[in-house]
PDB file of C-alpha atoms in Angstrom:
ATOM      1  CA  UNK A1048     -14.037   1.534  -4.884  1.00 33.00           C
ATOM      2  CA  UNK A1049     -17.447   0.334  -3.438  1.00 34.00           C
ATOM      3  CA  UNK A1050     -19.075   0.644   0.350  1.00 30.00           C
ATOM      4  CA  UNK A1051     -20.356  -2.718   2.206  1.00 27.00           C
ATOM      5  CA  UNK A1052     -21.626  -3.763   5.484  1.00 26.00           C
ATOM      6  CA  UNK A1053     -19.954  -4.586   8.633  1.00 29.00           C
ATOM      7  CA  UNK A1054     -19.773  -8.425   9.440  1.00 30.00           C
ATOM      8  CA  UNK A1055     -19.121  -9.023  12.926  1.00 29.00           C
ATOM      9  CA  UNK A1056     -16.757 -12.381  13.393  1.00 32.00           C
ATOM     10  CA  UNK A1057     -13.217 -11.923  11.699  1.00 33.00           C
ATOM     11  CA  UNK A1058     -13.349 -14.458   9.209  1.00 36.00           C
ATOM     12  CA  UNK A1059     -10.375 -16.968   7.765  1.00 35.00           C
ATOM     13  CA  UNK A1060      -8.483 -15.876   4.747  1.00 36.00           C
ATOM     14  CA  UNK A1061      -8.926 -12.521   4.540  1.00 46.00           C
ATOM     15  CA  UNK A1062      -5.462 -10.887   5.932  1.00 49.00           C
ATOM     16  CA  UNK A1063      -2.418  -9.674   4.187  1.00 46.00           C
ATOM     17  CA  UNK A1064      -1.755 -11.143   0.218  1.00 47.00           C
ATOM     18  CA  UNK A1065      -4.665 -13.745   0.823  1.00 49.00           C
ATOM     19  CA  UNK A1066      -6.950 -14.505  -1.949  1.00 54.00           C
ATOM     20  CA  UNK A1067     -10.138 -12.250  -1.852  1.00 57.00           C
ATOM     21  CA  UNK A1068     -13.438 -13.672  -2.535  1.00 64.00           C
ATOM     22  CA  UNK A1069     -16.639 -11.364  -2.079  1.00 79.00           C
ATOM     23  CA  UNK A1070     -16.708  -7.531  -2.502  1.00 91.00           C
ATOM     24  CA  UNK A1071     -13.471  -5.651  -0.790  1.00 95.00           C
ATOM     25  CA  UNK A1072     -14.044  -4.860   2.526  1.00 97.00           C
ATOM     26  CA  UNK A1073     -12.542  -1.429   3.314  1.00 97.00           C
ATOM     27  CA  UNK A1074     -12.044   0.144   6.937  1.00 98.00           C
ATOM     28  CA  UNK A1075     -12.073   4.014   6.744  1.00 97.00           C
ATOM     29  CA  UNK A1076     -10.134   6.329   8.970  1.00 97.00           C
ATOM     30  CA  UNK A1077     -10.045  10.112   8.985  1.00 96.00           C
ATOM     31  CA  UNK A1078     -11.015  12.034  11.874  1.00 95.00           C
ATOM     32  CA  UNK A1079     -12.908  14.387  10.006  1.00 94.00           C
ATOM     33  CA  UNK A1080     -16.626  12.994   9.147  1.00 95.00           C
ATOM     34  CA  UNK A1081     -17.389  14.432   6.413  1.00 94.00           C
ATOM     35  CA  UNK A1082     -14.257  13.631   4.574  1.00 93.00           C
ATOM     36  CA  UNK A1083     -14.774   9.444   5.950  1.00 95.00           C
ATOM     37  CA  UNK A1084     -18.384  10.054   4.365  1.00 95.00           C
ATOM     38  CA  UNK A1085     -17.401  11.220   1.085  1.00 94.00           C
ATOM     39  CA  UNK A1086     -14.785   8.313   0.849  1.00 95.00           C
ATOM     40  CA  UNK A1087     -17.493   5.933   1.457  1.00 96.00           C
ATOM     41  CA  UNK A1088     -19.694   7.461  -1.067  1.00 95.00           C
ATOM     42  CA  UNK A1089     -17.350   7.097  -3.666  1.00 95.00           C
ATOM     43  CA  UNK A1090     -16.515   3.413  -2.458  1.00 96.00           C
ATOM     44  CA  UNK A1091     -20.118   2.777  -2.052  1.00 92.00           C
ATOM     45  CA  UNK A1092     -20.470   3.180  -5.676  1.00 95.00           C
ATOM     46  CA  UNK A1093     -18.528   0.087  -6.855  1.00 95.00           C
ATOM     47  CA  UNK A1094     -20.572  -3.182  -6.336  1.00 95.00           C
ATOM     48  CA  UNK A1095     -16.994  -4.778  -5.151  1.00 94.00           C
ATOM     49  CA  UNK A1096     -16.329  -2.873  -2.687  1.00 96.00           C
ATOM     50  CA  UNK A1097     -18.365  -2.344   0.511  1.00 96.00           C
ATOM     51  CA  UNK A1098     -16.773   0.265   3.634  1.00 97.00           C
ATOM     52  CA  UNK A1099     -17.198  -1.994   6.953  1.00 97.00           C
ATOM     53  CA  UNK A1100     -16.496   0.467   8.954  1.00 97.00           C
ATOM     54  CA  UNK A1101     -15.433   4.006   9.904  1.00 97.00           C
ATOM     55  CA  UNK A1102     -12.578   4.832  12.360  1.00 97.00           C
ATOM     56  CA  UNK A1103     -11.771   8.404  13.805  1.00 96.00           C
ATOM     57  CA  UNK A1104      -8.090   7.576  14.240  1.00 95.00           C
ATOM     58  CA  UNK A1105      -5.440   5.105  14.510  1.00 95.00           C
ATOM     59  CA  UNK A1106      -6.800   3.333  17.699  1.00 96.00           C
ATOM     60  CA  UNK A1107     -10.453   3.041  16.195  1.00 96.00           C
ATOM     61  CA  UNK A1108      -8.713   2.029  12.863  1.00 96.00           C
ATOM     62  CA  UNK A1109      -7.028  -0.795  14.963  1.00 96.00           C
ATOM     63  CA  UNK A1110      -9.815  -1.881  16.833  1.00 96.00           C
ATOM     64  CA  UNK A1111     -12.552  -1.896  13.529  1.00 97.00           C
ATOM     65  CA  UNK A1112      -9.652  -4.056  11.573  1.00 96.00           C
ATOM     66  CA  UNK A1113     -10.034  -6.309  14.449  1.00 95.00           C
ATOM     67  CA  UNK A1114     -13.570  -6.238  14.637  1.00 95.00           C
ATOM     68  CA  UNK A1115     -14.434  -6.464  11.126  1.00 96.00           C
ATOM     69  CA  UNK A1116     -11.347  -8.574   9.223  1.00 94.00           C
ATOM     70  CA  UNK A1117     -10.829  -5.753   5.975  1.00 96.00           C
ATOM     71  CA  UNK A1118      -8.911  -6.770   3.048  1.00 96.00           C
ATOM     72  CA  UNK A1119      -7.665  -3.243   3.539  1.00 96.00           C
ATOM     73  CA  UNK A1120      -7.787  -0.327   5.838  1.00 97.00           C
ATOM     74  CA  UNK A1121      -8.119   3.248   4.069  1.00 97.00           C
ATOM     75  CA  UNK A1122      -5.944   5.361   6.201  1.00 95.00           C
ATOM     76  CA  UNK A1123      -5.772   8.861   6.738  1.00 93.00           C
ATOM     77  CA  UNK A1124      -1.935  10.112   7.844  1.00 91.00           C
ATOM     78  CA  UNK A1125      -2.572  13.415   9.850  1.00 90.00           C
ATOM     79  CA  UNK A1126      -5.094  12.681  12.830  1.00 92.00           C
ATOM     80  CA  UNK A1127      -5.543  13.925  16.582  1.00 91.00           C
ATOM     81  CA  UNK A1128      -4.585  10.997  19.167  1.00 91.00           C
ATOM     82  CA  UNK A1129      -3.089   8.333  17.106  1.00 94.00           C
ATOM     83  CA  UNK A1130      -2.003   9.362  14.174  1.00 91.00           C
ATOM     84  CA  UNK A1131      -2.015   6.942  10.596  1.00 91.00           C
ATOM     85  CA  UNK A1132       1.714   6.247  11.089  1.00 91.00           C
ATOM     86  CA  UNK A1133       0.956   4.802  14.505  1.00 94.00           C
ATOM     87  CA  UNK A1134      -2.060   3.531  13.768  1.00 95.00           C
ATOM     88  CA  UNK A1135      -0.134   1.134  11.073  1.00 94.00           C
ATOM     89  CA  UNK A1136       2.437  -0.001  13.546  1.00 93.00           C
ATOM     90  CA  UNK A1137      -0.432  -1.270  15.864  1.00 95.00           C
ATOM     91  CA  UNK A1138      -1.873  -2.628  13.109  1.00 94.00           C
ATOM     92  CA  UNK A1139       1.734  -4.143  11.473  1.00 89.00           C
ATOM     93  CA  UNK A1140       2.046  -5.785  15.466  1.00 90.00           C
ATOM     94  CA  UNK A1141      -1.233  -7.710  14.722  1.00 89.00           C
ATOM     95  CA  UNK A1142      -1.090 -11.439  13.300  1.00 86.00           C
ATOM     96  CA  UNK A1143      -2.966 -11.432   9.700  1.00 86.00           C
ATOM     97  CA  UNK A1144      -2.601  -7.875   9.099  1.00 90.00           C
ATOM     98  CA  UNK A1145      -4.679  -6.468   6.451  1.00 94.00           C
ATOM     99  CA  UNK A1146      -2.793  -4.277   3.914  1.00 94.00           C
ATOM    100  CA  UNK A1147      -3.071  -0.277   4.761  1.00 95.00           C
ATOM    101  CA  UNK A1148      -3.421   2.509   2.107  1.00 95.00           C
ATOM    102  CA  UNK A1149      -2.674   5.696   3.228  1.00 93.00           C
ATOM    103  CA  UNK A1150      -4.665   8.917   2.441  1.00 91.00           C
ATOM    104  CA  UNK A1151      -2.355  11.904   2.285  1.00 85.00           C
ATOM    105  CA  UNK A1152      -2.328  15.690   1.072  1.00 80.00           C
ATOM    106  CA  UNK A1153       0.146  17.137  -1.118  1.00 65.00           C
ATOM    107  CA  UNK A1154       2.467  18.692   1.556  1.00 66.00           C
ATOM    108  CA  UNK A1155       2.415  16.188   4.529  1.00 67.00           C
ATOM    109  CA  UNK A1156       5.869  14.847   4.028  1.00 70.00           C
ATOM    110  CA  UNK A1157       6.957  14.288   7.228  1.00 73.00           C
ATOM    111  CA  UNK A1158       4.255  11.811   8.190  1.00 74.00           C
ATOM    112  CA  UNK A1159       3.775  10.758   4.894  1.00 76.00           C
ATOM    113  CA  UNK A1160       7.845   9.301   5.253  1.00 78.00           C
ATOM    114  CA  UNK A1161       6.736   8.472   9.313  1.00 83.00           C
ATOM    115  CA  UNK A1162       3.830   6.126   7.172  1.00 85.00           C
ATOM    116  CA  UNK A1163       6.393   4.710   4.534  1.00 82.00           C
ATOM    117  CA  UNK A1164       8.573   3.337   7.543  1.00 83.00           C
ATOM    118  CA  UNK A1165       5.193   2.705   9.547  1.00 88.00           C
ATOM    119  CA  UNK A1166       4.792   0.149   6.582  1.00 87.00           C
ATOM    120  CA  UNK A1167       1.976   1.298   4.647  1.00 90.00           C
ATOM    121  CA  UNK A1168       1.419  -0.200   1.628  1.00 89.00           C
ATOM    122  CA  UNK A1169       0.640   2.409  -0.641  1.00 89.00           C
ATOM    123  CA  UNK A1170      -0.151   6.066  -0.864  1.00 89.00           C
ATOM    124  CA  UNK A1171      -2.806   7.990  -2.550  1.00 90.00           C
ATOM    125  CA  UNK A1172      -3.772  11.929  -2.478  1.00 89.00           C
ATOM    126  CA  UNK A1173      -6.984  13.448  -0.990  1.00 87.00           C
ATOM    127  CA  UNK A1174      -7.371  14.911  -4.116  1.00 89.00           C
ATOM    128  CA  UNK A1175      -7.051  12.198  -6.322  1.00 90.00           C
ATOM    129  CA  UNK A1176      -9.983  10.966  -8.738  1.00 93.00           C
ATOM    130  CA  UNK A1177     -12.730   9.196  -7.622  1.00 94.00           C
ATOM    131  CA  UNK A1178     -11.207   6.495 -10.257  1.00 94.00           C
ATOM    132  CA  UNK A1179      -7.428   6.783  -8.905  1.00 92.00           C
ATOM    133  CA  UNK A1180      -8.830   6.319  -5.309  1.00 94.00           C
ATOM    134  CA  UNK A1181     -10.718   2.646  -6.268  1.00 95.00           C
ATOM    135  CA  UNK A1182      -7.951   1.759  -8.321  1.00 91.00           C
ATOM    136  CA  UNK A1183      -5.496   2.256  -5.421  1.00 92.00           C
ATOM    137  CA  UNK A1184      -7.536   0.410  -2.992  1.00 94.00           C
ATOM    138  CA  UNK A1185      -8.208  -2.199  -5.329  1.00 93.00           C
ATOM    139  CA  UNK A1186      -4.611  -2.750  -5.975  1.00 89.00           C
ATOM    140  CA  UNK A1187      -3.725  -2.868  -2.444  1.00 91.00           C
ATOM    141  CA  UNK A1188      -6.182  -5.227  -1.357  1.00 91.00           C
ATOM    142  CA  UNK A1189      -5.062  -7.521  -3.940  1.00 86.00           C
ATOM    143  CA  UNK A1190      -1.607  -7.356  -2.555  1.00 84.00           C
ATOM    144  CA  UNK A1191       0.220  -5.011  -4.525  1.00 84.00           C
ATOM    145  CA  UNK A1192       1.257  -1.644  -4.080  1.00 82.00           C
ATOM    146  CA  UNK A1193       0.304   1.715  -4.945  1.00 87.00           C
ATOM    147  CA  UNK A1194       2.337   5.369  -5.027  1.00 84.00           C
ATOM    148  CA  UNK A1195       1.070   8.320  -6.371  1.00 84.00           C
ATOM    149  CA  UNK A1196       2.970  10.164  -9.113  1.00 79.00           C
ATOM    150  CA  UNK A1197       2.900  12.988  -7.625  1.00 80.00           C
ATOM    151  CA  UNK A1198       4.087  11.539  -4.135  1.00 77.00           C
ATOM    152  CA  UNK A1199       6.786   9.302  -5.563  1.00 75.00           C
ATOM    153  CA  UNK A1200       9.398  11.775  -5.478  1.00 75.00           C
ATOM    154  CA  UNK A1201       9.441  13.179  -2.714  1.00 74.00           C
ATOM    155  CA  UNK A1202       9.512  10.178  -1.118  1.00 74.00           C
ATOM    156  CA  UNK A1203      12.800   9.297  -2.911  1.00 71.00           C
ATOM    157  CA  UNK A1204      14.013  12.642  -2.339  1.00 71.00           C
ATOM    158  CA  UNK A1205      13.307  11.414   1.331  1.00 69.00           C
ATOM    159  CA  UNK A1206      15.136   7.819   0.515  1.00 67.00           C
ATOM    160  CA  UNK A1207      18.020   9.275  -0.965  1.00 64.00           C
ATOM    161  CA  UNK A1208      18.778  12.181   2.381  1.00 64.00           C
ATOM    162  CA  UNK A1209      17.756   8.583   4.868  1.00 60.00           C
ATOM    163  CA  UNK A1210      20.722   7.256   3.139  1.00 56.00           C
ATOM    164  CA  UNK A1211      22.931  10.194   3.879  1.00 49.00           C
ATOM    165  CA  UNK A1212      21.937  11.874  -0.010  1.00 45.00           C
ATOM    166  CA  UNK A1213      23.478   8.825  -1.766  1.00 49.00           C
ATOM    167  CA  UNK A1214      22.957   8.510  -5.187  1.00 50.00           C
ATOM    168  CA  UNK A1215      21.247   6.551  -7.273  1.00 53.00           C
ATOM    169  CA  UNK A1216      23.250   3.181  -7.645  1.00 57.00           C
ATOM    170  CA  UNK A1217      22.190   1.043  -9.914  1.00 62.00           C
ATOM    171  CA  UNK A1218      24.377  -1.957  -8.105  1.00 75.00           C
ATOM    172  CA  UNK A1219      22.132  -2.439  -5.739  1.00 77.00           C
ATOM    173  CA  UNK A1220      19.539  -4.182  -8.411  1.00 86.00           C
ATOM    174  CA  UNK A1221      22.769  -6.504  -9.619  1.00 88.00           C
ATOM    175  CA  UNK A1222      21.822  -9.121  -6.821  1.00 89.00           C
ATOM    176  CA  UNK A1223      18.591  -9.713  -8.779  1.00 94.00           C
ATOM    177  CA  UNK A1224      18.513 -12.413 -11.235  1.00 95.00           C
ATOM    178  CA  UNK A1225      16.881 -11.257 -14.947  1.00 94.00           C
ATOM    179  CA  UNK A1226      13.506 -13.144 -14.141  1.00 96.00           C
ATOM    180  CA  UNK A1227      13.530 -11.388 -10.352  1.00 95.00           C
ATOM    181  CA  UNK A1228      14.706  -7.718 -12.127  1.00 94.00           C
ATOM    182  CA  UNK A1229      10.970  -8.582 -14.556  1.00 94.00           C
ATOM    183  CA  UNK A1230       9.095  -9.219 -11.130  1.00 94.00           C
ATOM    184  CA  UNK A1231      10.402  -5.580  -9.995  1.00 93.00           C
ATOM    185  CA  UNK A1232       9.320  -3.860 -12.749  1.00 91.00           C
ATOM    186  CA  UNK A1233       6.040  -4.725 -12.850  1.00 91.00           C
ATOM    187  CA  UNK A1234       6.405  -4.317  -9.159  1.00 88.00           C
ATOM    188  CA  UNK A1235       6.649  -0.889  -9.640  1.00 85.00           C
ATOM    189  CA  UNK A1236       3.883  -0.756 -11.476  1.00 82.00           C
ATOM    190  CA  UNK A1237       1.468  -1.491  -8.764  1.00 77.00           C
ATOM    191  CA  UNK A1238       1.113  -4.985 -10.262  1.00 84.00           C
ATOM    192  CA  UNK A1239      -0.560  -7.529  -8.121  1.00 84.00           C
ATOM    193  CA  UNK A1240       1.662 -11.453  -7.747  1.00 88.00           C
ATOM    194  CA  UNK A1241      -1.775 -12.805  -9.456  1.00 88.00           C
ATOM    195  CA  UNK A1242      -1.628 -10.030 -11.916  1.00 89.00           C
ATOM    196  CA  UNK A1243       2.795 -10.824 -12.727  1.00 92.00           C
ATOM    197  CA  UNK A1244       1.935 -14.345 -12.541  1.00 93.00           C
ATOM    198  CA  UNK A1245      -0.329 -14.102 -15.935  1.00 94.00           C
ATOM    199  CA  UNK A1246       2.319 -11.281 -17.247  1.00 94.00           C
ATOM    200  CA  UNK A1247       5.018 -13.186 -17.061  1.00 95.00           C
ATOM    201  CA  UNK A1248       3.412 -17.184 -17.594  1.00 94.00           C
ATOM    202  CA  UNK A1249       4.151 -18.730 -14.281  1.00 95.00           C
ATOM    203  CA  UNK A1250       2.610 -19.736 -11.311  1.00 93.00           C
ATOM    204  CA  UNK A1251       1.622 -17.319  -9.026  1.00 91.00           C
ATOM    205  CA  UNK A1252       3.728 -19.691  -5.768  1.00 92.00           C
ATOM    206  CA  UNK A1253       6.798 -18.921  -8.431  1.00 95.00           C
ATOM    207  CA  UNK A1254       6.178 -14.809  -8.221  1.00 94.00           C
ATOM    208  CA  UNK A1255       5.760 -15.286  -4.632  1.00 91.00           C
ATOM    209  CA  UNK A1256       8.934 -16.584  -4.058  1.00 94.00           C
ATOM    210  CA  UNK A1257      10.568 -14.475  -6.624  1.00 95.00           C
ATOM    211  CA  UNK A1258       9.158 -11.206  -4.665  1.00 93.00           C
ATOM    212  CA  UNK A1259      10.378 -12.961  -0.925  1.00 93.00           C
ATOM    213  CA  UNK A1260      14.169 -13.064  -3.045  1.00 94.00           C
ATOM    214  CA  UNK A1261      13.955  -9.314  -3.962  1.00 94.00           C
ATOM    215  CA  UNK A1262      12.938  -8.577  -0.887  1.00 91.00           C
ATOM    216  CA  UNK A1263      15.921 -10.178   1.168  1.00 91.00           C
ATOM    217  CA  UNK A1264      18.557  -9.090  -1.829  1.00 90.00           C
ATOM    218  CA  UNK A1265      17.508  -5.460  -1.370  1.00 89.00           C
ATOM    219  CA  UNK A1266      16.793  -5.485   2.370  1.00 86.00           C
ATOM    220  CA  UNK A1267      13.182  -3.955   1.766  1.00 85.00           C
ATOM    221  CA  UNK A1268      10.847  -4.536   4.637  1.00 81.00           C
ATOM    222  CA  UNK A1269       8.006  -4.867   2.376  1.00 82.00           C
ATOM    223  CA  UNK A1270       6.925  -4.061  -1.436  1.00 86.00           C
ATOM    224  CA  UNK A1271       6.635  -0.423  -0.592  1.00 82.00           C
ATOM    225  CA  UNK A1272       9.915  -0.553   0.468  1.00 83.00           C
ATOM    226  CA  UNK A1273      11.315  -2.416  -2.564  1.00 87.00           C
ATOM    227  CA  UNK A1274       9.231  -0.572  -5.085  1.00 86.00           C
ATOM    228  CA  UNK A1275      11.399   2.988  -3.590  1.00 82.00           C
ATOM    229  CA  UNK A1276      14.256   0.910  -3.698  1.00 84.00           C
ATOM    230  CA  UNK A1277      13.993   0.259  -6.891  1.00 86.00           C
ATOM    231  CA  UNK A1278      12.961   3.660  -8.643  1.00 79.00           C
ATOM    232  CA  UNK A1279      15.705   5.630  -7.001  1.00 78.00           C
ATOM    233  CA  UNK A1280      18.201   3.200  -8.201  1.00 81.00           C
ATOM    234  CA  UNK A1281      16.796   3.906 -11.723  1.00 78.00           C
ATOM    235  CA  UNK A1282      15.056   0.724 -12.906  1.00 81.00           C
ATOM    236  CA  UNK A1283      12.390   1.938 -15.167  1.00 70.00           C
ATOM    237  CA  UNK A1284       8.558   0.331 -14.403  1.00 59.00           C
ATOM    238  CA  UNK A1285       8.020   0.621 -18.237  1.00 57.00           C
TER     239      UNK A1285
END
């Protein structure tokens, strides 16, 4: 991941699953500065990504995405005021959205699930690699999503007790046709529709459609949602 300079005007093309030209611009929020500026120095450090600006908590966050039109918004969970799971509502309410990762520690399930339903798009650790970070960010921004290994189950342990501890049911991914089941998997792992498109030989319009049909069949709000859908009914991502 890579820092860059705040532009001022929100500029066309540049919300949710649009095509990104030009370095990544990343919002940061964490309310703790010296955390926001070692995120940006590790960002900083990729020449295609450039930090627009930093946010203190959800409210900032809202206000910056506004301000400076992100192609994603690097958001801490746990923060005085308005917290990241509020802060992505506010931000979900907006028209041309920009995609939200959120930044989470090891034990913070109960707003990391308050996130997941929030609609975040993908979660990474505080602890994570400098490399895990900018591949996260760069896989959101691009439309995809992104959960870390070592969050993913607990947040299907947290799926599974939502649903009243049902268990895995593998039914549920029987509504998919074979070509939407291949979508899925590579789905799950953090694929991008550009990146399935070339996987799989079609056009990306044809993965785009194939992802709105998994959506609907499984009822998932959004990829996030789908992607937990799918791994705690069993489908493998290999």
């Amino acid at each position: 991941m890579g820092g860059r300079v705040p532009a001022p005007a929100r500029r066309a093309g540049r919300g949710r699953g649009s095509g990104v030209t030009g370095p990544l611009r990343v919002v940061l929020a964490d309310d703790q500065a010296m955390v926001r500026a070692g995120l940006a120095l590790v960002l900083g450090a990729e020449p295609d990504i450039t930090v627009v600006a930093e946010a203190a908590d959800g409210a900032a966050a809202v206000v910056a995405a506004e301000r400076h039109a992100p192609d994603v918004v690097l958001m801490d969970v746990r923060m005085p005021g308005v917290d990241g799971p509020e802060g992505i509502r506010r931000l979900r309410a907006r028209d041309g959205a920009p995609p939200v990762l959120a930044l989470t520690t090891f034990d913070d399930d109960e707003v990391l699930w308050g996130a997941l339903n929030a609609g975040a798009d993908g979660f990474v650790l505080k602890d994570s690699p400098a490399e895990t970070l900018v591949q996260a960010v760069r896989a959101v921004a691009a439309g995809g999503s992104w959960i870390d290994p070592r969050v993913l189950p607990r947040v299907l342990a947290r799926a599974r007790q939502a649903s009243a501890g049902s268990p895995r049911d593998p039914r549920r991914l029987e509504r998919l046709t074979p070509r939407e089941t291949d979508v899925l998997r590579l789905m799950c792992r953090g694929r991008t529709n550009g990146e399935i498109a070339d996987a799989l030989r079609v056009g990306e319009r044809t993965v785009k459609t194939h992802v709105s049909a998994i959506l609907s069949k499984l009822d998932a709000r959004d990829r996030t949602a789908a992607v937990v859908a799918a791994l705690d009914a069993g489908l493998p991502a290999g």
